[in-house]
Coordinates of C-alpha atoms in Angstrom, one line a residue:
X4 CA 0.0 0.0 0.0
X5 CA 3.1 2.4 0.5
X6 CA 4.5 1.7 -2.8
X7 CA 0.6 2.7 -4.5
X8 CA 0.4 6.0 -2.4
X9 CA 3.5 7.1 -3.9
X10 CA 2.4 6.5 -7.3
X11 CA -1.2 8.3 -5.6
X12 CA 0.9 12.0 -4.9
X13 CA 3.1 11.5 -8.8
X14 CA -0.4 11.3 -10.4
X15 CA -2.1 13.8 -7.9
X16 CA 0.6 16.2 -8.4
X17 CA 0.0 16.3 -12.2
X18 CA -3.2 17.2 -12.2
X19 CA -3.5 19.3 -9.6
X20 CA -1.3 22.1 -10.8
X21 CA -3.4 22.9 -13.7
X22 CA -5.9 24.4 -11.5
X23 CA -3.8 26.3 -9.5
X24 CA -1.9 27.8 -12.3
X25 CA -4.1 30.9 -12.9
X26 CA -4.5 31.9 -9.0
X27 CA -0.5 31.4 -9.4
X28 CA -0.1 33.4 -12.6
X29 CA -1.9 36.0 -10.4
X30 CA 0.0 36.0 -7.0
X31 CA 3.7 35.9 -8.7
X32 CA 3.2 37.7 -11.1
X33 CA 3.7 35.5 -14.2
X34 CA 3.1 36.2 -17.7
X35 CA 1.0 33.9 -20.0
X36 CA 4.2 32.5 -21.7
X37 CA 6.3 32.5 -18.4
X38 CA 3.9 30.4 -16.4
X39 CA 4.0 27.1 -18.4
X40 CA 7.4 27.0 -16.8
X41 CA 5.2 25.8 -13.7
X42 CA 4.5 22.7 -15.4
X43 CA 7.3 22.6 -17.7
X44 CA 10.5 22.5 -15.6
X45 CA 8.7 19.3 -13.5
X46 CA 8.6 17.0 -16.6
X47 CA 11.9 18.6 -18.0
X48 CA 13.9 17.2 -15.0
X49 CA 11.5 14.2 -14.6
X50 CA 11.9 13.3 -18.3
X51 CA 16.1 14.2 -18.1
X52 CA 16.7 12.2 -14.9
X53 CA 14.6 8.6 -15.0
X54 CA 17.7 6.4 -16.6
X55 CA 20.0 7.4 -14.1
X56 CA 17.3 6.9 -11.0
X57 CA 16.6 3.4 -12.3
X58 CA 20.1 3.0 -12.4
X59 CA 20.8 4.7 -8.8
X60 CA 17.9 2.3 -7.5
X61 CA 19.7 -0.5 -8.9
X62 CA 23.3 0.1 -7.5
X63 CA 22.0 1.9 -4.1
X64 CA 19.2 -0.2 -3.4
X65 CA 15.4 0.5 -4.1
X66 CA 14.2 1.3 -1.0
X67 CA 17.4 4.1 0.1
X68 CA 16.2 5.5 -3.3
X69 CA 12.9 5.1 -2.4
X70 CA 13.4 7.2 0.8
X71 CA 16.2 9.5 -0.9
X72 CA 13.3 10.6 -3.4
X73 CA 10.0 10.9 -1.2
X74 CA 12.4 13.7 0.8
X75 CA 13.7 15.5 -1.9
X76 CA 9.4 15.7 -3.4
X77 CA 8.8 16.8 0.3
X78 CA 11.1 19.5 -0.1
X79 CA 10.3 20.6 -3.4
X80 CA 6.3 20.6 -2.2
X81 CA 7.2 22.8 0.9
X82 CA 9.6 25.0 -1.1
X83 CA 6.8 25.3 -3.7
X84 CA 4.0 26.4 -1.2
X85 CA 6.3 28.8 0.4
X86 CA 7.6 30.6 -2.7
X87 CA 7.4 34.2 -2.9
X88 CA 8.9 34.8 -6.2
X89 CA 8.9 33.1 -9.9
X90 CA 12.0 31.6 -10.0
X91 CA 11.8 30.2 -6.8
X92 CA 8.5 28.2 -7.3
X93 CA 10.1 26.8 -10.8
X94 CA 13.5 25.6 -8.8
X95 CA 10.7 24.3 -6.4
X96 CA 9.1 22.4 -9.5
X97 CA 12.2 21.3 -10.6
X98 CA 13.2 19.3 -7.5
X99 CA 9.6 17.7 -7.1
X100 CA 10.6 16.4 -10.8
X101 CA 13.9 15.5 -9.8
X102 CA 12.5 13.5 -6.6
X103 CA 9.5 12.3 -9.4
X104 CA 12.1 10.5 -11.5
X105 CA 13.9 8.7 -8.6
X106 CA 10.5 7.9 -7.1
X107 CA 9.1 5.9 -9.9
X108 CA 11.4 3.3 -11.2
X109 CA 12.3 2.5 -7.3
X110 CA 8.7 2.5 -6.6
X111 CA 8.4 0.0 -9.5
X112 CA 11.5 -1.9 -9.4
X113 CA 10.2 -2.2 -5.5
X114 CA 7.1 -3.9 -6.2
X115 CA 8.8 -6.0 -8.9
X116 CA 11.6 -7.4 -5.9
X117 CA 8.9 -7.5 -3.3
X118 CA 6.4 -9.3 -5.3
X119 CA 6.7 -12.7 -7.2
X120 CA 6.2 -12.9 -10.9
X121 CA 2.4 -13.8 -11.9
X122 CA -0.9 -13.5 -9.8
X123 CA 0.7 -11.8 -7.0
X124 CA 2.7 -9.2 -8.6
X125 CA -0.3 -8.7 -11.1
X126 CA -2.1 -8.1 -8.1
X127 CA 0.1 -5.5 -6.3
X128 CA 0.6 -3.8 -10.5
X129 CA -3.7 -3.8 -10.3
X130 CA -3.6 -2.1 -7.1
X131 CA -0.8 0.8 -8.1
X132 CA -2.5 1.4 -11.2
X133 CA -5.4 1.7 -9.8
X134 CA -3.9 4.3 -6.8
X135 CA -2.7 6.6 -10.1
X136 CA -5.7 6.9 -11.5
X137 CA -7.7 8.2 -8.6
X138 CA -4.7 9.9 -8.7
X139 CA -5.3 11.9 -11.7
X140 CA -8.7 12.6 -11.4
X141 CA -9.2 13.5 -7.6
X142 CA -6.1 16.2 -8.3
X143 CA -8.1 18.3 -10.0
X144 CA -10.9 17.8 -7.8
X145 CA -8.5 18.5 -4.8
X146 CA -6.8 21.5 -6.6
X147 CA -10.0 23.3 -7.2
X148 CA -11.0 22.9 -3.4
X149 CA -7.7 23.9 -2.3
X150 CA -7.2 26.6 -4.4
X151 CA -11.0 27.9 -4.0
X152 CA -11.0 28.0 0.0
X153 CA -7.0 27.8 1.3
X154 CA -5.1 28.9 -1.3
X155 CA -3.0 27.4 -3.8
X156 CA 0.4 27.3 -2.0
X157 CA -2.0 24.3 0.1
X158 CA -2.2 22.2 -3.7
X159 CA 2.1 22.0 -2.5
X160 CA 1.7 21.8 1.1
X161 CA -0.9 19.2 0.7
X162 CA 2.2 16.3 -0.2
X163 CA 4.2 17.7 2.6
X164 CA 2.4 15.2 5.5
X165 CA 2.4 12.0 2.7
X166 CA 6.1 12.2 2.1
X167 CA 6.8 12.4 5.3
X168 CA 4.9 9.7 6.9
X169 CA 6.0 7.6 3.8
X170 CA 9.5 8.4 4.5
X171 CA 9.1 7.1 8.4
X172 CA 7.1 3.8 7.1
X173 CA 9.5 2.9 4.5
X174 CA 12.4 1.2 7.4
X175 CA 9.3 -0.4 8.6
X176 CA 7.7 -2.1 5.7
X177 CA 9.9 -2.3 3.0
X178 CA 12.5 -4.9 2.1
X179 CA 15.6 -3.4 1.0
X180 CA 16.8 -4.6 -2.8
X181 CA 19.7 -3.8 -4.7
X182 CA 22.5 -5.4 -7.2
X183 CA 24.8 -7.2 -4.6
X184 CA 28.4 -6.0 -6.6
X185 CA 31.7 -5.6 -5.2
X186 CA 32.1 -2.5 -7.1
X187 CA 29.7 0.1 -8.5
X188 CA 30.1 1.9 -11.9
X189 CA 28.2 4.5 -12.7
X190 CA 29.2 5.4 -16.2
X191 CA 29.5 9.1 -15.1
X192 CA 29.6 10.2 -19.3
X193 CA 26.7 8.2 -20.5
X194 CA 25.1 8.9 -17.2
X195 CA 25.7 13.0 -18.1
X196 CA 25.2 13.0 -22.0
X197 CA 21.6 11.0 -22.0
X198 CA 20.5 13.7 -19.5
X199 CA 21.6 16.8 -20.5
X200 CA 20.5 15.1 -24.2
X201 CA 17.1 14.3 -22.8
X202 CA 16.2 17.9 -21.1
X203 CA 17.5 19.4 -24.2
X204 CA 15.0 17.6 -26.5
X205 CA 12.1 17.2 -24.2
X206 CA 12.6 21.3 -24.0
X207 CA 12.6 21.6 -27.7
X208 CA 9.2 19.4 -27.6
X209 CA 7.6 21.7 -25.3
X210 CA 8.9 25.3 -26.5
X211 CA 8.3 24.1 -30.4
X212 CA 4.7 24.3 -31.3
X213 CA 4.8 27.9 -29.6
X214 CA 8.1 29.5 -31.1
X215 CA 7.7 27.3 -33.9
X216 CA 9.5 24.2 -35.1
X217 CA 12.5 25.4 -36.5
X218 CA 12.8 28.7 -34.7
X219 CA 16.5 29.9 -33.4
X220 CA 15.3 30.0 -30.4
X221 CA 14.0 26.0 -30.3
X222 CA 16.2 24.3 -33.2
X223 CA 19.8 24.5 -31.6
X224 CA 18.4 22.4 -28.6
X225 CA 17.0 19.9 -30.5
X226 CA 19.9 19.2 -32.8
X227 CA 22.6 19.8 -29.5
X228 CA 20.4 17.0 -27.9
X229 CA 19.9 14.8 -30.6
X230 CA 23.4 14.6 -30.7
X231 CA 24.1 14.3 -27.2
X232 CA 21.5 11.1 -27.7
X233 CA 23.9 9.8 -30.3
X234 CA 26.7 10.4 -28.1
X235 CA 24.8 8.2 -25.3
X236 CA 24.5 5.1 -27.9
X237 CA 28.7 5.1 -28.9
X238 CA 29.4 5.5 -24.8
X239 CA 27.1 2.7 -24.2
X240 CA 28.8 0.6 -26.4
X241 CA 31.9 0.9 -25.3
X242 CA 31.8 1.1 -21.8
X243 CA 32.1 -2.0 -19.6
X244 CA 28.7 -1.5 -17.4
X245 CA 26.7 0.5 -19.0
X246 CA 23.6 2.7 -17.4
X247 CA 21.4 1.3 -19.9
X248 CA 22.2 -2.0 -21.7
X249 CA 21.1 -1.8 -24.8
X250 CA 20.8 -5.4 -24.8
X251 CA 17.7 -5.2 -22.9
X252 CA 16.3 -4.3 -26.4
X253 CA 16.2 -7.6 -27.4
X254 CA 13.8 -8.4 -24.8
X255 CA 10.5 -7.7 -27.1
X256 CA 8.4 -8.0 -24.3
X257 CA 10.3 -4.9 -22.4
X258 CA 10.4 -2.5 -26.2
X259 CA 7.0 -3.4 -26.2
X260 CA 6.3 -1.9 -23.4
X261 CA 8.2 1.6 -23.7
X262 CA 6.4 2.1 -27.0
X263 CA 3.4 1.3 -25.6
X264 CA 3.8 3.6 -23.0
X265 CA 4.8 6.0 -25.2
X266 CA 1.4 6.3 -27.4
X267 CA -0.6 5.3 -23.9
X268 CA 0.9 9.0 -22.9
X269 CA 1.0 10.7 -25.9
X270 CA -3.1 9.5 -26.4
X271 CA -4.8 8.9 -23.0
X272 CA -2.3 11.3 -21.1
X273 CA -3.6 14.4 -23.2
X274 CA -6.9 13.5 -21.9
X275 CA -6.8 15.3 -18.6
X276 CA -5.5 18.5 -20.1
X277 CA -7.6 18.9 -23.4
X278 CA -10.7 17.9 -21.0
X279 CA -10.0 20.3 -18.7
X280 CA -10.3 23.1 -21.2
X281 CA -13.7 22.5 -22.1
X282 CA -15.2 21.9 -18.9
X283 CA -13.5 25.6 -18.1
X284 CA -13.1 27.0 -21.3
X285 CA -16.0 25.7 -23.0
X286 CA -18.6 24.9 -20.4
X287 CA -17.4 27.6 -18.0
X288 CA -17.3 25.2 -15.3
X289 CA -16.0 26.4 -11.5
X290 CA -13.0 24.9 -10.6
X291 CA -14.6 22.6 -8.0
X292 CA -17.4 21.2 -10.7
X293 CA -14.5 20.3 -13.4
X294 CA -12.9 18.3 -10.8
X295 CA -16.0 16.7 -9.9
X296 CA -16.8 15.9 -13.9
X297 CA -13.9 13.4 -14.1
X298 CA -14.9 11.0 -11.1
X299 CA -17.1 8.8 -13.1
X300 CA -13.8 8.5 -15.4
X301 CA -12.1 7.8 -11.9
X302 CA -14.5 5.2 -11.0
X303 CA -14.4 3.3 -13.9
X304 CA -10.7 3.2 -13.9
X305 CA -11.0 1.7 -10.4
X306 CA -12.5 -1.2 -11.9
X307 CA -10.9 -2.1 -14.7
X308 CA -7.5 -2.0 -12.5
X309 CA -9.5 -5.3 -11.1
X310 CA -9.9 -6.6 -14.7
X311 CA -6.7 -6.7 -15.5
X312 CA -5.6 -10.2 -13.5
X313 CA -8.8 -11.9 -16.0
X314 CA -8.2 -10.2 -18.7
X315 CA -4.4 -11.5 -18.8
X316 CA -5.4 -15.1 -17.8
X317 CA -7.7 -14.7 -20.9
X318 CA -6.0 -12.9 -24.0
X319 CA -2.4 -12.5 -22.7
X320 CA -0.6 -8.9 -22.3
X321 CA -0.7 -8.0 -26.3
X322 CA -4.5 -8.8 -25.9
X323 CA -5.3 -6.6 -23.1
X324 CA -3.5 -3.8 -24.4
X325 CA -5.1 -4.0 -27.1
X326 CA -8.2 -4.4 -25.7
X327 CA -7.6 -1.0 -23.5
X328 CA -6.3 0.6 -26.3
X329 CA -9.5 -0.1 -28.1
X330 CA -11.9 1.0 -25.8
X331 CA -9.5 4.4 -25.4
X332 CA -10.4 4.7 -28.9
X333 CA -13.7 4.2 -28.6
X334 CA -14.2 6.9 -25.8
X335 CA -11.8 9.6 -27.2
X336 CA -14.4 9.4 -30.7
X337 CA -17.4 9.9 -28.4
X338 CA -15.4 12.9 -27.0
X339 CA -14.6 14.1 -29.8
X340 CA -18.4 14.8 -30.5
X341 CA -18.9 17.3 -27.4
X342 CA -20.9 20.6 -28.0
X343 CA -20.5 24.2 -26.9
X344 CA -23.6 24.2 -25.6
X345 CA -23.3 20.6 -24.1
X346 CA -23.1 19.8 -20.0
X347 CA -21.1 18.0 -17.7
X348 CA -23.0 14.9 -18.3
X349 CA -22.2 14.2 -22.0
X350 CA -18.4 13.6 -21.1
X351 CA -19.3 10.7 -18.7
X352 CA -19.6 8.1 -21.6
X353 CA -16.2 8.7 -23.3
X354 CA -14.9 9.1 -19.5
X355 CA -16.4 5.8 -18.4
X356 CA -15.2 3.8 -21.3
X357 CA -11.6 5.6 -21.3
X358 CA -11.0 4.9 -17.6
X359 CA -11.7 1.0 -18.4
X360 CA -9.1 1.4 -21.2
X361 CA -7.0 3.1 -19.2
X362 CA -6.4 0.8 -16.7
X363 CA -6.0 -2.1 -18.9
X364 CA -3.3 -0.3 -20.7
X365 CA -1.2 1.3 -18.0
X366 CA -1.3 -1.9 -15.7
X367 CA -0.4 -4.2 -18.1
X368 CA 2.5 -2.1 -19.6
X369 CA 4.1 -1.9 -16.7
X370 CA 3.3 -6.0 -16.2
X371 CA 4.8 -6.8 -19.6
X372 CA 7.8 -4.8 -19.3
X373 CA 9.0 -7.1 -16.1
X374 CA 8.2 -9.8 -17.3
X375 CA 11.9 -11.9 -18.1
X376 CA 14.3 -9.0 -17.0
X377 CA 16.9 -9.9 -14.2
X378 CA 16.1 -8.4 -11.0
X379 CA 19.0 -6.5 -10.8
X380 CA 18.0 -4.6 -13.9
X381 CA 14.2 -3.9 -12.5
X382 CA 14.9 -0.1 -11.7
X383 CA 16.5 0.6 -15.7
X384 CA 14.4 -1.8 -17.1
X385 CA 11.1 0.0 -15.3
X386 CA 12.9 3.6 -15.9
X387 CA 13.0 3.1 -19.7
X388 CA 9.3 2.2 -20.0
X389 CA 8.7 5.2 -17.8
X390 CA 11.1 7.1 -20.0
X391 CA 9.0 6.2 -22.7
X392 CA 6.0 7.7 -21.4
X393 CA 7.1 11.1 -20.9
X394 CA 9.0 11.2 -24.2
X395 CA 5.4 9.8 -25.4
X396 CA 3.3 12.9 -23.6
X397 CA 5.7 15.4 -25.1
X398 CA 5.7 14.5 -28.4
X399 CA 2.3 13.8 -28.5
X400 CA 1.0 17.0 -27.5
X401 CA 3.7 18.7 -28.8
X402 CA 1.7 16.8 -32.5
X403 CA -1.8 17.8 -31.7
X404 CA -0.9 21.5 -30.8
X405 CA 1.0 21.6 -34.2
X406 CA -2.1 19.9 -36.0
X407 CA -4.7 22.3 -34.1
X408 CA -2.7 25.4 -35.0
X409 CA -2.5 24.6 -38.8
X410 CA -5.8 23.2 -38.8
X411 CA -7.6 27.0 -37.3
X412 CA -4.5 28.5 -38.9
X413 CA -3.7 30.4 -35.6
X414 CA -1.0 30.0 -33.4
X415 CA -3.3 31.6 -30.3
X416 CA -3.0 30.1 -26.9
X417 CA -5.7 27.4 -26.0
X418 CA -6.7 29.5 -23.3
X419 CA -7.2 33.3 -25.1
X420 CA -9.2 31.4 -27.6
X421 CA -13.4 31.7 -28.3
X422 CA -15.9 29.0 -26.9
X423 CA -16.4 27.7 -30.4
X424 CA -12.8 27.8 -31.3
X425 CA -11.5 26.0 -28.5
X426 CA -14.2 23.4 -28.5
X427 CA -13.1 22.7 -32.5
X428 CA -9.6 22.5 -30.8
X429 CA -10.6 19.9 -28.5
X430 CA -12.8 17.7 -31.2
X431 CA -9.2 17.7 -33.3
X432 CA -7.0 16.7 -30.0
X433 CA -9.5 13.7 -29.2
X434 CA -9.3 12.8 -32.9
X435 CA -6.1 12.2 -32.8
X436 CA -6.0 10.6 -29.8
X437 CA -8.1 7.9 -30.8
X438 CA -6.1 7.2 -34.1
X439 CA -2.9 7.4 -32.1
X440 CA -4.7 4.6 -29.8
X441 CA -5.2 2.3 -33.5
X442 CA -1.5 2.6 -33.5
X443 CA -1.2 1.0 -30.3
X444 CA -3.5 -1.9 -30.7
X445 CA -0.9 -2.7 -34.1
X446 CA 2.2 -1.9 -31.9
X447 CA 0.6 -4.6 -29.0
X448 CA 0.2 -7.4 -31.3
X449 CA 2.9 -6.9 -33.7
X450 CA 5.8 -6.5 -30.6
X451 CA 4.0 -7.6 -27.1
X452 CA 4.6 -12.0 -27.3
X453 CA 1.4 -13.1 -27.8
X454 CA 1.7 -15.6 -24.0
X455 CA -0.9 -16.1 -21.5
X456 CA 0.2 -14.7 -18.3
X457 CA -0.1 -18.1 -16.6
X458 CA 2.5 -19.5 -19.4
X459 CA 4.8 -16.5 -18.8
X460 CA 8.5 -18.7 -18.0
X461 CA 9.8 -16.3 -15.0
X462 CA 12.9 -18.4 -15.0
X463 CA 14.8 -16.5 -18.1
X464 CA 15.8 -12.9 -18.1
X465 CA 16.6 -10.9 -21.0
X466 CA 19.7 -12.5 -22.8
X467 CA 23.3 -11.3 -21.4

């Protein structure tokens, strides 16, 4: 249960800064372009940082890491609450991202070394899945009541007490697992060229589709950290112990999984922002009511968290991502037919039906992706599915803001634009979701091994 509430304040923490951010913008002062540096600078570090956390977990041992990282996202959360100036809340953001990206392949690689392969570990997956959902959704609910009747510095303060109580438990309830090695490597140059490599492209992902694609001010970082990428791949070659084996490639069942997470993020994770806009933007919702809009989808998710053991037994992992992927499509079409003058009660359909899907999808990625790697390569193996998802997210809406800008031929903020715009805005974003779901369905079958959970041999590892 430990493990799931840390994945409960990484999924709460997403979602509950976008309601905060315009009673921010307001108190420090930021300007419309300045304050997606709230958001941004969390998933620049989070994005730049996962290898070497996996790694770290690995080498260190999950559950120092484990600890190491719930403090530094207890510091970042009080920092943030108790900033008084700009820069000061965006440092703040950046070291809740930095404690983010050791947090979750420990967390993962945790429950992989606590847990046996199968039922069990299915189980535990169903149950952390299941805690990021409610996650997502009950963020915004929480940031709107926060925000409306304490303030938002309380949407920081609010992790403050969970870290620390998860700090004090982890001793208690945790079984310590690590690589047992005579000597550590840390490959220090691949470790510091896939980072600064990874901020610098996930930066140009985020800055592009609003200074433009090859602007001056957006190109040099993409090319410097393309190259820095390619840098990464001749290091990791060469060096003896490598912070990502690129051997773990061959293990289908693991690429599988980072490219599915990867379109699960760039699809379903657009969901929360795009339907946040028109419950505000469109429907003029409070704050408070847009949070409450998206329990049904929490509900739902809930459940389908409990599929997921069934559904495994019965059509494998490539089945039941498929499946979730599917029924993600499904939902995101019905969205995509939303109204200016609609209610809060024509999303819960495409919410219901995408919370099943999303369940199925993010559980059993993260269930695939174990499956066969050697325990001592659980923390890289999980980072690089994780990696995948926030590369995934980036690009992805870093595609549909491109798309909805030449599609309205107007590069205006989502937020400045009309009711009617912005709901054509939204129709094109949950288009696009749903076809980028039809990729995954393809990328599940032709990738993910086609076993039966119960067939799964948990005797081999990825090939040394």
């Amino acid at each position: 249960m430990l493990l799931a509430v840390s994945q409960l304040i990484l999924a709460l923490d997403y979602t509950i800064i976008f309601v905060a951010l315009p009673s921010i913008g307001e108190a420090l002062g930021f300007s419309a372009n300045n304050l997606q540096w709230v958001v941004s600078a969390y998933s620049l570090v989070f994005g730049g940082f996962l290898l070497i956390g996996g790694r770290l977990s690995d080498l260190l041992g999950r559950r120092k890491m484990f600890v190491v990282a719930m403090s530094l996202f207890g510091l970042g959360s009080l920092l943030g609450g108790l900033a008084t100036s700009q820069m000061l809340l965006i440092i703040a953001r950046g070291l809740q991202g930095l404690g983010g990206a050791l947090l979750s392949p420990s967390t993962l690689s945790l429950i992989m070394s606590n847990f046996d392969e199968g039922a069990e570990r299915n189980r535990a997956m169903g149950i952390w899945a299941a805690m990021g959902g409610v996650g997502l959704s009950i963020g915004l609910l929480l940031g709107g009541v926060l925000t409306s009747y304490m303030g938002w510095e309380f949407t920081f303060f609010v992790n403050v007490p969970i870290t620390i109580v998860a700090i004090i438990l982890a001793p208690i309830v945790l079984v310590e697992s690590k690589v047992q090695s005579g000597k550590r490597h840390y490959d220090a140059a691949g470790t510091i060229s896939v980072t600064a490599g990874m901020i610098l492209i996930v930066y140009y992902l985020i800055q592009s589709p609003v200074a433009g694609w090859v602007s001056a001010g957006t190109l040099p970082f993409g090319i410097i950290g393309a190259a820095l990428l390619l840098l990464f791949v001749i290091i990791e070659n060469r060096t003896k112990e490598p912070l990502l084996p690129f051997r773990l490639f061959r293990n289908r069942n693991l690429t599988g999984a980072a490219l599915v997470a990867a379109l699960f993020s760039a699809s379903f994770g657009t969901l929360y922002y795009f339907l946040t806009l028109y419950t505000q933007g469109v429907l003029h919702l409070s704050a408070i009511q847009s949070g409450l809009s998206f329990l049904p989808l929490t509900i739902s998710a809930f459940f389908g968290a409990k599929l997921v053991n069934k559904m495994l037994s019965a059509v494998g992992a490539a089945g039941t991502i498929a499946i979730g992927m599917g029924l993600g499509g499904i939902g995101f079409m019905l969205l995509s037919g939303l109204s200016v003058s609609g209610h809060a009660w024509g999303i819960i359909p495409g919410t219901v039906i995408i919370g099943l899907g999303q369940a199925l999808v993010f559980t059993t990625m993260f269930i695939a992706g174990s499956t066969g790697i050697d325990p001592k390569e659980q923390g890289v193996g999980s980072a690089m599915i994780s990696t995948g998802q926030q590369i995934g997210g980036a690009v992805g809406l870093a595609v549909i803001m491109a798309i909805i800008s030449a599609s309205l031929g107007s590069d205006a903020s989502l937020e400045s634009m009309a009711a009617a715009d912005l709901n054509q805005a939204i129709h094109t974003a949950f288009v696009i979701a749903s076809s980028v779901t039809a990729l995954g369905i393809v990328i599940s079958f032709a990738i993910l091994r086609r076993k039966k959970n119960s067939s799964v041999d948990t005797n081999k590892y990825a090939s040394h």
